[in-house]
XYZ file of C-alpha atoms in Angstrom:
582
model
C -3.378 -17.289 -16.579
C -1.617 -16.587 -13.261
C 1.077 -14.091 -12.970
C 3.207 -11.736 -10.864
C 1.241 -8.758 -10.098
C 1.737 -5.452 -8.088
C 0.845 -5.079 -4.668
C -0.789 -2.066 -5.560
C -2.971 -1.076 -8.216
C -1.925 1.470 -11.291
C -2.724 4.084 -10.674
C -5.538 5.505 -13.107
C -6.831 9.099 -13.605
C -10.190 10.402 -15.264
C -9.027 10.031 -18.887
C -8.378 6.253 -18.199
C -11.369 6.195 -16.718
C -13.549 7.786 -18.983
C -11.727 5.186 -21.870
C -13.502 2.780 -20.183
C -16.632 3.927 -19.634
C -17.071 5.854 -23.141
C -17.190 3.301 -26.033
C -20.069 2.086 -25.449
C -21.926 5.372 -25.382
C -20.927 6.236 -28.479
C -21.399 2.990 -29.966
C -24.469 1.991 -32.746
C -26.313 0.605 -29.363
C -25.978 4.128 -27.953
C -29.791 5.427 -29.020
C -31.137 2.257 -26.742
C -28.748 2.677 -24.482
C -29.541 6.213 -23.809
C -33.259 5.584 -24.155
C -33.125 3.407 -21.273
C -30.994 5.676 -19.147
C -33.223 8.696 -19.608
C -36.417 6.408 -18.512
C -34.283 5.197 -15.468
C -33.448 8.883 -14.536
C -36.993 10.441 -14.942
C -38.242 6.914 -12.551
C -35.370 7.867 -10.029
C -36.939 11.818 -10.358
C -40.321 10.340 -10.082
C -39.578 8.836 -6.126
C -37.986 11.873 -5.344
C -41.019 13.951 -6.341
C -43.203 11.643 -4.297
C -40.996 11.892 -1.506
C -41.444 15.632 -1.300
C -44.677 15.062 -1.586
C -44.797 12.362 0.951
C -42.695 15.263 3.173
C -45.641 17.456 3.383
C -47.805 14.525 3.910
C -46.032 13.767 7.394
C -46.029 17.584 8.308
C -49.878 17.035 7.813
C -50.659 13.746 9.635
C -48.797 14.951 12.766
C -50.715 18.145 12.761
C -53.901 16.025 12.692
C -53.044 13.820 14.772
C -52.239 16.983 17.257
C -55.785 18.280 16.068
C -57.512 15.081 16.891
C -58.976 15.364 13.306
C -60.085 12.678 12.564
C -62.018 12.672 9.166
C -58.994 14.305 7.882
C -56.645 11.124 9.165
C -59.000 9.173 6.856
C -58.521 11.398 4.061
C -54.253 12.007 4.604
C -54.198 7.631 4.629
C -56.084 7.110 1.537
C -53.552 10.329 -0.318
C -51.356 7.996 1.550
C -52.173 4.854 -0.180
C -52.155 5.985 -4.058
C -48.998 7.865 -3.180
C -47.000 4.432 -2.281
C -48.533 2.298 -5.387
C -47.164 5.127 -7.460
C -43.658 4.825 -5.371
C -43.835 0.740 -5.170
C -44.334 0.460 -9.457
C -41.947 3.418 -9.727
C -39.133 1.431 -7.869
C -39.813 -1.794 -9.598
C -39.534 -0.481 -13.134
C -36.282 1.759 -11.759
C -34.566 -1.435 -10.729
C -36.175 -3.285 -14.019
C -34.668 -0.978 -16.384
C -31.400 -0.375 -14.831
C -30.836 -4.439 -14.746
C -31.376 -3.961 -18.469
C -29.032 -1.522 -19.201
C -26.592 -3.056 -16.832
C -26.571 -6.399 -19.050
C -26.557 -4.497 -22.597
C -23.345 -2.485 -21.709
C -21.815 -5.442 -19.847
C -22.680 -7.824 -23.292
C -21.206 -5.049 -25.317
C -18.066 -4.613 -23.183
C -17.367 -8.766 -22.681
C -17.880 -9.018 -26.285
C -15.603 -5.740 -27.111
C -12.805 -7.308 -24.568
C -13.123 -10.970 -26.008
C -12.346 -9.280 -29.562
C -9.423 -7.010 -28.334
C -7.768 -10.031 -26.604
C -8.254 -12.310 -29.142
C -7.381 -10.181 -31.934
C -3.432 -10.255 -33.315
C -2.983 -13.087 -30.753
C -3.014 -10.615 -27.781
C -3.716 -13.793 -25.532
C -1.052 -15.074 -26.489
C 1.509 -12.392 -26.544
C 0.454 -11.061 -23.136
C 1.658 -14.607 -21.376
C 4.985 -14.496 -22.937
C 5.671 -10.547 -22.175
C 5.776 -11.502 -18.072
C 7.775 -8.641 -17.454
C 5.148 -5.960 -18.971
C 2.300 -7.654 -17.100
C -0.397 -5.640 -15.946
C -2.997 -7.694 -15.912
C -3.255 -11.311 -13.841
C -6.194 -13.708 -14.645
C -7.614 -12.254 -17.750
C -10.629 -14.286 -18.056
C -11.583 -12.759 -14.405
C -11.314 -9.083 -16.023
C -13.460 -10.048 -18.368
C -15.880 -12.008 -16.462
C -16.467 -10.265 -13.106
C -14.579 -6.958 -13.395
C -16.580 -5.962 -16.428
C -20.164 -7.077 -14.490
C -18.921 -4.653 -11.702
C -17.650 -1.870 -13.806
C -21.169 -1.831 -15.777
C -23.126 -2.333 -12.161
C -21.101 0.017 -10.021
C -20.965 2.561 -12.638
C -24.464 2.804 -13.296
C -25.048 2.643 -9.113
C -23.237 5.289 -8.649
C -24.143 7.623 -11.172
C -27.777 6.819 -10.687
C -27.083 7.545 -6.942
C -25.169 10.932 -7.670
C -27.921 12.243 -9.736
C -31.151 11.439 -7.264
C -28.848 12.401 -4.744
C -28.195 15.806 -6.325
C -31.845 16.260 -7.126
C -32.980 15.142 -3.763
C -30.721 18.104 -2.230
C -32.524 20.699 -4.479
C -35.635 19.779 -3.803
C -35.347 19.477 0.032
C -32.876 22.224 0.729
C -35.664 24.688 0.139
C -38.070 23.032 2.066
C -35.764 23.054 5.043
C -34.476 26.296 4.574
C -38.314 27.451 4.413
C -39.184 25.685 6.860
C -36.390 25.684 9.659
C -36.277 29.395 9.988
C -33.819 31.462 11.190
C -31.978 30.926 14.743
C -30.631 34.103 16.719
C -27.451 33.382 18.289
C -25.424 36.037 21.123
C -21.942 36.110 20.831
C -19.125 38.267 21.296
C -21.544 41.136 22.383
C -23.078 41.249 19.206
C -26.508 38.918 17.980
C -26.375 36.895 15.416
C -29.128 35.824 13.303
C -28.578 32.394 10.765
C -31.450 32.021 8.231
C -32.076 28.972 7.125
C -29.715 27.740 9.884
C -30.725 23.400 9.981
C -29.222 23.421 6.014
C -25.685 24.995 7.248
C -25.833 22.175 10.437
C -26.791 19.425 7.094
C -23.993 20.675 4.824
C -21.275 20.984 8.468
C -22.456 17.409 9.123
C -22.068 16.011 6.129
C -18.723 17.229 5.354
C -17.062 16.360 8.835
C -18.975 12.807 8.346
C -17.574 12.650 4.785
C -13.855 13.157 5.929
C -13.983 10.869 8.359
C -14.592 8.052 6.171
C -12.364 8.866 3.531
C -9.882 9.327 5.870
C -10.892 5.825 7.478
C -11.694 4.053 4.307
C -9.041 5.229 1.761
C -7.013 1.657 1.812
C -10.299 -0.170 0.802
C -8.877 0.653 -3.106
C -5.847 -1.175 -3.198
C -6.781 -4.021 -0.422
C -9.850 -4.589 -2.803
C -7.321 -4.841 -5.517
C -5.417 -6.945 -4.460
C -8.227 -9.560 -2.678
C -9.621 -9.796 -6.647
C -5.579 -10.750 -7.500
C -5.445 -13.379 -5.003
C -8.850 -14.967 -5.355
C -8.238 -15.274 -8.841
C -4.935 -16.674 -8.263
C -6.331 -19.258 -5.575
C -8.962 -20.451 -8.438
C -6.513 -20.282 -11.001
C -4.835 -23.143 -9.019
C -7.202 -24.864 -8.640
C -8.308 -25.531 -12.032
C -5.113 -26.528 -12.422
C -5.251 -29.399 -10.377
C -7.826 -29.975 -12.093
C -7.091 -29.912 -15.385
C -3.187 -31.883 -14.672
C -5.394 -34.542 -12.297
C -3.977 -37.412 -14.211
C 0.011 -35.805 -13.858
C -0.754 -34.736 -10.185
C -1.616 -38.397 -9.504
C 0.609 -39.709 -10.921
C 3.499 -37.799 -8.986
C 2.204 -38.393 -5.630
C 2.099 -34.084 -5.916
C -0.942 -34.140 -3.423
C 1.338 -32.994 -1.266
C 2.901 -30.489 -2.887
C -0.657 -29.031 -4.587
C -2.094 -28.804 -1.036
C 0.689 -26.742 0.010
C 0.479 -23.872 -2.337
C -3.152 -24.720 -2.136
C -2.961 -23.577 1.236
C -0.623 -20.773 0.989
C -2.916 -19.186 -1.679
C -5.881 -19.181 0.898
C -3.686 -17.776 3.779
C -2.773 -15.361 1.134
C -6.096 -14.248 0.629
C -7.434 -14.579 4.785
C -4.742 -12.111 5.695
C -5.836 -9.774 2.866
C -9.513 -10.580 4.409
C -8.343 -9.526 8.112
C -6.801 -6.257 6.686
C -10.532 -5.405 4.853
C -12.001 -6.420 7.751
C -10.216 -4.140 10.219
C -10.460 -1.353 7.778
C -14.028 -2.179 6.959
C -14.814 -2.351 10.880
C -13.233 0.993 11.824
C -15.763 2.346 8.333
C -18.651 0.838 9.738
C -18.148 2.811 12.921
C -18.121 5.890 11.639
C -20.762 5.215 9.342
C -23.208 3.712 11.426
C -22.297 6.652 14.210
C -22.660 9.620 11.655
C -26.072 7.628 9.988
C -27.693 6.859 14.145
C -26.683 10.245 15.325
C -28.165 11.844 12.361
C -31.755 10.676 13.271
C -31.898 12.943 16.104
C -29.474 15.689 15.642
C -32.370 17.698 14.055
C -34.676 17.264 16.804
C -32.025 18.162 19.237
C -31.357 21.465 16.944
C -34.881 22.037 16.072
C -36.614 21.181 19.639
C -36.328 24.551 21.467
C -37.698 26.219 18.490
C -40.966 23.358 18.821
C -41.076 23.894 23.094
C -41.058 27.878 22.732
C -43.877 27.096 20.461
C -42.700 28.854 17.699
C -43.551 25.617 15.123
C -45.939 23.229 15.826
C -46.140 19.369 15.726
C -46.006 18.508 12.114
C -43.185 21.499 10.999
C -40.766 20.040 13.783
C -41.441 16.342 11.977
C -40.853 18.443 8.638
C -37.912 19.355 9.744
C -36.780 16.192 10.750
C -37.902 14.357 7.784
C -36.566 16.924 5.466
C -32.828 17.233 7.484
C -32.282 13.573 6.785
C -33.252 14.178 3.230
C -30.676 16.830 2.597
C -28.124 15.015 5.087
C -28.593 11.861 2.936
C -28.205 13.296 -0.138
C -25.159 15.659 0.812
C -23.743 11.986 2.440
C -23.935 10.412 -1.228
C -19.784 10.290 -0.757
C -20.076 8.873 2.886
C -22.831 5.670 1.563
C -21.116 5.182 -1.711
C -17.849 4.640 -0.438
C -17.684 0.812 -0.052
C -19.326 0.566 -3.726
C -16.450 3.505 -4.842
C -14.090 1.131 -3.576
C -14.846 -1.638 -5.365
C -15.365 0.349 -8.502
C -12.039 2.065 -8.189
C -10.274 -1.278 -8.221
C -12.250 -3.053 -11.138
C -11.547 0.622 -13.023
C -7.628 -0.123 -12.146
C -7.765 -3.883 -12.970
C -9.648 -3.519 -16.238
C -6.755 -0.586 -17.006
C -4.186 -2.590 -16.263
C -5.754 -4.989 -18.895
C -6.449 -2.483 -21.691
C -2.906 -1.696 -21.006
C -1.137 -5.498 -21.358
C -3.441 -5.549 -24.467
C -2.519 -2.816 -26.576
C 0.973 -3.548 -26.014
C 0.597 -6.829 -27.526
C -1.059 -5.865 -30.488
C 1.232 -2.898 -30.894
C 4.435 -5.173 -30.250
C 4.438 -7.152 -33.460
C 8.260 -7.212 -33.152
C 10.402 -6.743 -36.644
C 9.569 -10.306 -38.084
C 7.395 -9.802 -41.041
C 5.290 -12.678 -42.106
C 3.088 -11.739 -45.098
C 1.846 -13.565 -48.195
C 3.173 -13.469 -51.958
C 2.404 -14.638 -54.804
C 4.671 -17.711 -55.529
C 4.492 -21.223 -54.580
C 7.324 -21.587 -52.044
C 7.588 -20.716 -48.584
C 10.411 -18.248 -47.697
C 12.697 -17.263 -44.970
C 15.209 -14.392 -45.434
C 17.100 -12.950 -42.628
C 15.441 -14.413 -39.619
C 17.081 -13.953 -36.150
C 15.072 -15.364 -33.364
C 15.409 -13.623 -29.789
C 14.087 -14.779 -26.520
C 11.989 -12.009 -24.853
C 15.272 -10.515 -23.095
C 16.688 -10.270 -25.930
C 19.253 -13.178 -26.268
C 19.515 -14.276 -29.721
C 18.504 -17.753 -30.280
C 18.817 -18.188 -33.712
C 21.094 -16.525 -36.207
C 21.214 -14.806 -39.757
C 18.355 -17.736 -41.496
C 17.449 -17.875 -44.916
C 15.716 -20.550 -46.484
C 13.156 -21.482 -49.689
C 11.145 -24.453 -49.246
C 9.405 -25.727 -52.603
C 5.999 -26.889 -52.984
C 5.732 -30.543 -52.048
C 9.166 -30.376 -49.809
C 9.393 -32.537 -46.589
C 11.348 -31.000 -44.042
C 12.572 -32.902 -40.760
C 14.011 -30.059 -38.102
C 16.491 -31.151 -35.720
C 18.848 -30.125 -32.454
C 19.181 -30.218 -28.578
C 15.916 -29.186 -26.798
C 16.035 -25.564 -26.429
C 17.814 -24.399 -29.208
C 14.924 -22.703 -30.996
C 13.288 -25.358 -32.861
C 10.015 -24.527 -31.592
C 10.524 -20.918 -31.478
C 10.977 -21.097 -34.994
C 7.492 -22.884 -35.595
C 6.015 -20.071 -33.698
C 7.569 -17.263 -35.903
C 6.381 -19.447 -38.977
C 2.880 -18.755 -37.559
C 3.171 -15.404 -36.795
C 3.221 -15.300 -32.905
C 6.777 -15.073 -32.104
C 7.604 -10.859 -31.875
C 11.031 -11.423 -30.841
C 13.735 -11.039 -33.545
C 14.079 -9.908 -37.063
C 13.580 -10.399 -40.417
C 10.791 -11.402 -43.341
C 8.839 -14.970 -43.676
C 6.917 -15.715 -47.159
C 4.273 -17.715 -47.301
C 2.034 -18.709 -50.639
C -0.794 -16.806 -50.710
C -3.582 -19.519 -51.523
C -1.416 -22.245 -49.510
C -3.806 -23.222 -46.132
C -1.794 -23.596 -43.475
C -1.748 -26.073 -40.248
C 0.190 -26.288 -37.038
C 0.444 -29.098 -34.767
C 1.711 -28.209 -31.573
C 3.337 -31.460 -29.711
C 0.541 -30.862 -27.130
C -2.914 -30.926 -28.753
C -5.710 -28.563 -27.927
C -9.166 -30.261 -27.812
C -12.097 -28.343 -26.956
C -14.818 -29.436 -24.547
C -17.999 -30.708 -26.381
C -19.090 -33.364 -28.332
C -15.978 -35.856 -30.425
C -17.324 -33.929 -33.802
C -16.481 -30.725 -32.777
C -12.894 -31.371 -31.566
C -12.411 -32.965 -34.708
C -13.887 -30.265 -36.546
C -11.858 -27.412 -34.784
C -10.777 -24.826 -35.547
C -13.954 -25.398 -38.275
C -17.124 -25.288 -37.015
C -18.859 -28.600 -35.850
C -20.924 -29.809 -38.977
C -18.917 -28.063 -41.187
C -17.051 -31.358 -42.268
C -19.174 -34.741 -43.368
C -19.159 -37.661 -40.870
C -18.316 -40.136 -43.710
C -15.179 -38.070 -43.747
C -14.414 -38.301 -40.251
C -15.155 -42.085 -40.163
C -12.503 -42.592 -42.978
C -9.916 -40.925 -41.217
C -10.143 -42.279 -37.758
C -9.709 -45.603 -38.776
C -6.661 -44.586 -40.933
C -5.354 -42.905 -37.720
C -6.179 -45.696 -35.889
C -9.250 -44.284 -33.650
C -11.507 -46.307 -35.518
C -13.189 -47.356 -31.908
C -14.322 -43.758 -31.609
C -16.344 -43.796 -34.846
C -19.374 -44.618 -32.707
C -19.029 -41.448 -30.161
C -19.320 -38.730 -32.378
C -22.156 -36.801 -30.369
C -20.854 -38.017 -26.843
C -20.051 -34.554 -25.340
C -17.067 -34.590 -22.717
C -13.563 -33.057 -21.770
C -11.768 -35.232 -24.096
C -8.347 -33.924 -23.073
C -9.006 -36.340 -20.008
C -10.632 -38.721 -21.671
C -8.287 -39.708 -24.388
C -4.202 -40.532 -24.477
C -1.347 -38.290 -25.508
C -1.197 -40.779 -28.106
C -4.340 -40.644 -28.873
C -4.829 -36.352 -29.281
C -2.286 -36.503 -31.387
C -3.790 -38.923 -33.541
C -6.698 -36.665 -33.308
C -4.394 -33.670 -34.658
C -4.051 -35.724 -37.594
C -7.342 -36.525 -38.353
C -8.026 -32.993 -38.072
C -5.024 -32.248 -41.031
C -6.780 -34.736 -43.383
C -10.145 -33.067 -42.967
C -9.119 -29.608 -43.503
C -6.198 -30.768 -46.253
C -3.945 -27.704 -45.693
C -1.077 -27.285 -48.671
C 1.822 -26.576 -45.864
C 1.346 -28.405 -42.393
C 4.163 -27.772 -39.785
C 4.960 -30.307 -37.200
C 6.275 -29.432 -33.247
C 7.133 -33.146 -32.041
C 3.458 -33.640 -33.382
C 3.434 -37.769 -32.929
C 6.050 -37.952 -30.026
C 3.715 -39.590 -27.670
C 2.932 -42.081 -30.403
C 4.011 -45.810 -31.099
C 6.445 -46.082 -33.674
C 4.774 -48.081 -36.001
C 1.497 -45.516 -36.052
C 4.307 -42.953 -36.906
C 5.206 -44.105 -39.536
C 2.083 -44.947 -41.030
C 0.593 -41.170 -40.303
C 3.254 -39.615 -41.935
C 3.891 -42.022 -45.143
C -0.095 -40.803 -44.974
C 0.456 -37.331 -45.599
C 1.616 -37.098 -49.769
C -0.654 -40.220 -50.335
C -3.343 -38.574 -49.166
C -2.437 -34.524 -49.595
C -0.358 -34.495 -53.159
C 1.582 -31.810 -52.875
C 1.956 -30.644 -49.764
C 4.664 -29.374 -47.810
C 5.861 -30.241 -44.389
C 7.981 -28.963 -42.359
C 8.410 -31.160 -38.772
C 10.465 -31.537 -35.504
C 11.066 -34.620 -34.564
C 13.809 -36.729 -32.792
C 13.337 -40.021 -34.025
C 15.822 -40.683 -36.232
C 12.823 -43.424 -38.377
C 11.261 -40.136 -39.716
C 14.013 -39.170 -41.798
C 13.067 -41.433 -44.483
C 9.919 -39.133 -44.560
C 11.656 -36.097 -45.128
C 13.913 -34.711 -48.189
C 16.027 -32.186 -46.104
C 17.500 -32.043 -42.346
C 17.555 -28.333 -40.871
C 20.020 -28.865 -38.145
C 20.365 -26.646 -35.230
C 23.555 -26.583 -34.161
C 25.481 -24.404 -31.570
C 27.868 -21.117 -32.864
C 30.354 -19.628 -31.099
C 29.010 -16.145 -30.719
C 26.178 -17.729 -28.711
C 22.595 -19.167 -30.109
C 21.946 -21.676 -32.597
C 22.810 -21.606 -36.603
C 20.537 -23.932 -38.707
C 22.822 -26.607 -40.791
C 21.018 -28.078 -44.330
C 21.479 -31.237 -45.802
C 20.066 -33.301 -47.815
C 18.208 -36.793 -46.529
């Protein structure tokens, strides 16, 4: 879900990082995992090896070709050929087993991140904490920040390490092989051995600066184009999924305006990567073009004076860009570092909202006893600001008790549903609840997933876990009989069926999973009155014994009902709760 977010990302340092990046090599996949790393990393030191080899290879084929040897040509192109069927199943396999590993640790981590934020209700105590938010769009830092974490990450380490052992095994070869250079100044001589690796390492770290320096915004504008898209997408499922209210209102309008404001958002955020990404490329493709023949310019009197021949001077060459590539890991990484850095600040910021929501399980204490009635004792409800809402409560509600809940709209009656089901932190105080008493909420708005008619009737069971005779029963005593037949028709039945007709749904669900206490939130509201009446003069006849406890504000339910809990406003500000008997 959407929310306000900082321009600019948290910032993160390596112990944040390495919380990311750690759990799963430590996990009980961590003998695969670092199977298939070590086979990656021996591949990746497997093309370097043939690249050095393939280095003296072009030293030799440009000294034949000098020679006019011919037999020898033959005999350097079919070395040649075996060499790059080696490199070409070398680099297939590399790529092969790193898209393996990539999807293991990204499965581990989604499923990891799914648990976390649905455990303790985290999803739902991160929307209603807006202040602390962190993290924007959840299901996007689980779905794509995760897949680039896992990618990136293994990119760039992969690309440090060949990098690394691409330097070592070059750097010698150039230092052999370029020689020393003798140099007058200052009236004294000066002689540089192995003077091409000091102009690689100079080179590199001038090129290096220049695109930090350059490319250092990339971070946070990267940060913030992920906020934005997800933002712009976020809207428009909602259009989506409120089609029928959007309609409805004539809000076309209205939709196509913030619509439109969300993609302007995100173009201008575009035109600042671009300009940054522009003035990057420049340097870039500059340092990578001049690089091809800054050797030759450095090496070529050395080749005229005849000191080297032919095939050293193409050594050279071949082995400068070599080390200059490797040194330049920083300068052809950056764009991926980037990225990486923001998906490492993102995914941060979600860890973050996450733990704080499981940690903040406020000082209401729901917990289970041993006795048949449900309990309050001391509640106080607070809004997240912490306004009180709802004063000094207590309350025992027997076994078989109908309660009907009353009061102006915002006074707490639904807050107090929530804290009944443990997801309401805000306040103070203890809730009891029987410990072998099954418990059901209806919310006013009923939540019906997408798939076939058995499984939304099913949920939060799985589908097939209840019998179909079942279901049939109660959907004609809810009055849905004329869905009987559609059982296995799969669709998005939010949009297919009425208010009216969800929450009949929501009772159909009650009767199949017979719960012993079953709280109401304005669960039939959208419902004729006559259906009402006969789902709720339903409920003993057809679950002895059980308790409810519903809002309503039709005064035709109270014949239902036992007991009125009245909210009614106190002086000191918030709500008290008034019994009486019905």
């Amino acid at each position: 879900m959407q929310a306000a977010q900082p321009a600019t990302p948290p910032a993160t340092g390596r112990a944040a990082i390495w919380r990311l990046i750690r759990p799963f090599w430590v996990s009980d996949q961590k003998w695969r995992a670092l199977g298939l790393l070590a086979a990656i990393i021996a591949l990746n030191l497997g093309m370097v090896y043939i690249n050095v080899r393939l280095n003296s290879w072009n030293r030799d084929l440009y000294d034949v070709l000098q020679a006019h040897d011919f037999p020898q040509f033959k005999s350097l192109l079919w070395q040649f050929s075996w060499l790059a069927f080696i490199f070409i199943a070398v680099a297939i396999y590399s790529v092969y087993l790193r898209q393996g590993l990539q999807m293991r640790w990204r499965y581990w981590m989604s499923e990891r991140y799914m648990d976390h934020w649905l455990a303790h209700r985290a999803y739902y105590r991160i929307e209603q904490d807006h202040a602390a938010h962190l993290a924007d769009n959840p299901d996007q830092r689980i779905a794509e920040d995760l897949n680039a974490l896992t990618s990136d990450t293994l990119s760039l380490v992969l690309g440090f390490i060949s990098s690394g052992v691409t330097l070592l095994s070059f750097v010698h070869i150039l230092w052999t092989v370029s020689g020393p250079v003798s140099l007058a100044a200052f009236g004294h001589a000066w002689s540089i051995p192995g003077y091409m690796v000091w102009f690689a390492v100079a080179y590199a770290i001038v090129g290096s600066g220049v695109v930090w320096w350059i490319g250092r915004p990339l971070v946070g504008l990267n940060f913030t184009q992920e906020r934005l898209e997800a933002n712009y997408r976020f809207g428009l499922i909602r259009v989506r999924e409120h089609a029928e209210a959007v309609a409805l209102y004539r809000g076309e309008g209205q939709e196509r305006a913030q619509l439109g404001a969300r993609l302007a958002a995100i173009r201008s955020n575009w035109w600042s990567i671009m300009g940054v990404t522009k003035r990057l490329n420049v340097a870039v493709n500059f340092y990578g073009q001049f690089a091809v023949i800054f050797p030759l310019l450095v090496s070529a009197p050395r080749y005229f004076s005849g000191a080297i021949t032919l095939g050293v001077l193409m050594q050279i060459s071949n082995a400068f860009g070599q080390v200059q590539d490797a040194l330049s890991w920083f300068i052809n990484a950056f764009t991926t570092l980037a990225s990486w850095k923001a998906s490492v600040n993102r995914l941060a910021g979600f860890n973050a909202d996450v733990e704080r929501a499981q940690a903040n399980t406020g000082a209401i204490v729901v917990q289970r006893h041993a006795g048949s009635a449900l309990t309050i004792d001391g509640l106080q409800l607070s809004l997240p600001d912490g306004a009180v809402l709802l004063n000094d409560f207590d309350a025992r509600v027997e076994s078989g008790e109908h309660i009907l809940v009353s009061g102006p709209s915002g006074s707490g009656k639904s807050t107090l549903m929530r804290a009944l089901a443990d997801i309401w932190p805000y306040g103070r105080g203890g809730i009891g609840l029987p410990v072998a008493a099954a418990v059901m909420f209806l919310p006013q708005r009923s939540y019906l997933p997408i798939g076939s008619l058995r499984a939304a009737l099913s949920y939060p069971a799985a589908e097939g876990s209840v019998d179909d005779q079942a279901i049939v029963r109660y959907l004609s005593l809810c009055r849905l009989g004329h869905l009987a037949a559609r059982l296995d028709q799969v669709a998005q039945w939010s949009n297919v069926l009425s208010p009216g007709e969800q929450q009949r749904l929501a009772f159909v669900r009650v009767f199949l999973n017979r719960p012993q206490l079953v709280f109401l939130d304005e669960a039939s509201s959208a419902m004729d009155g006559e259906t009402e009446e006969v789902l709720y003069s339903a409920l003993p006849r057809e679950l002895p014994g059980v308790t409810v406890i519903s809002i309503a504000h039709r005064e035709t339910l109270a014949r239902f009902h036992g007991q009125r809990w009245h909210f009614a406003p106190v002086e000191e500000g918030g709500y008290a709760v008034r019994m009486s008997p019905l």
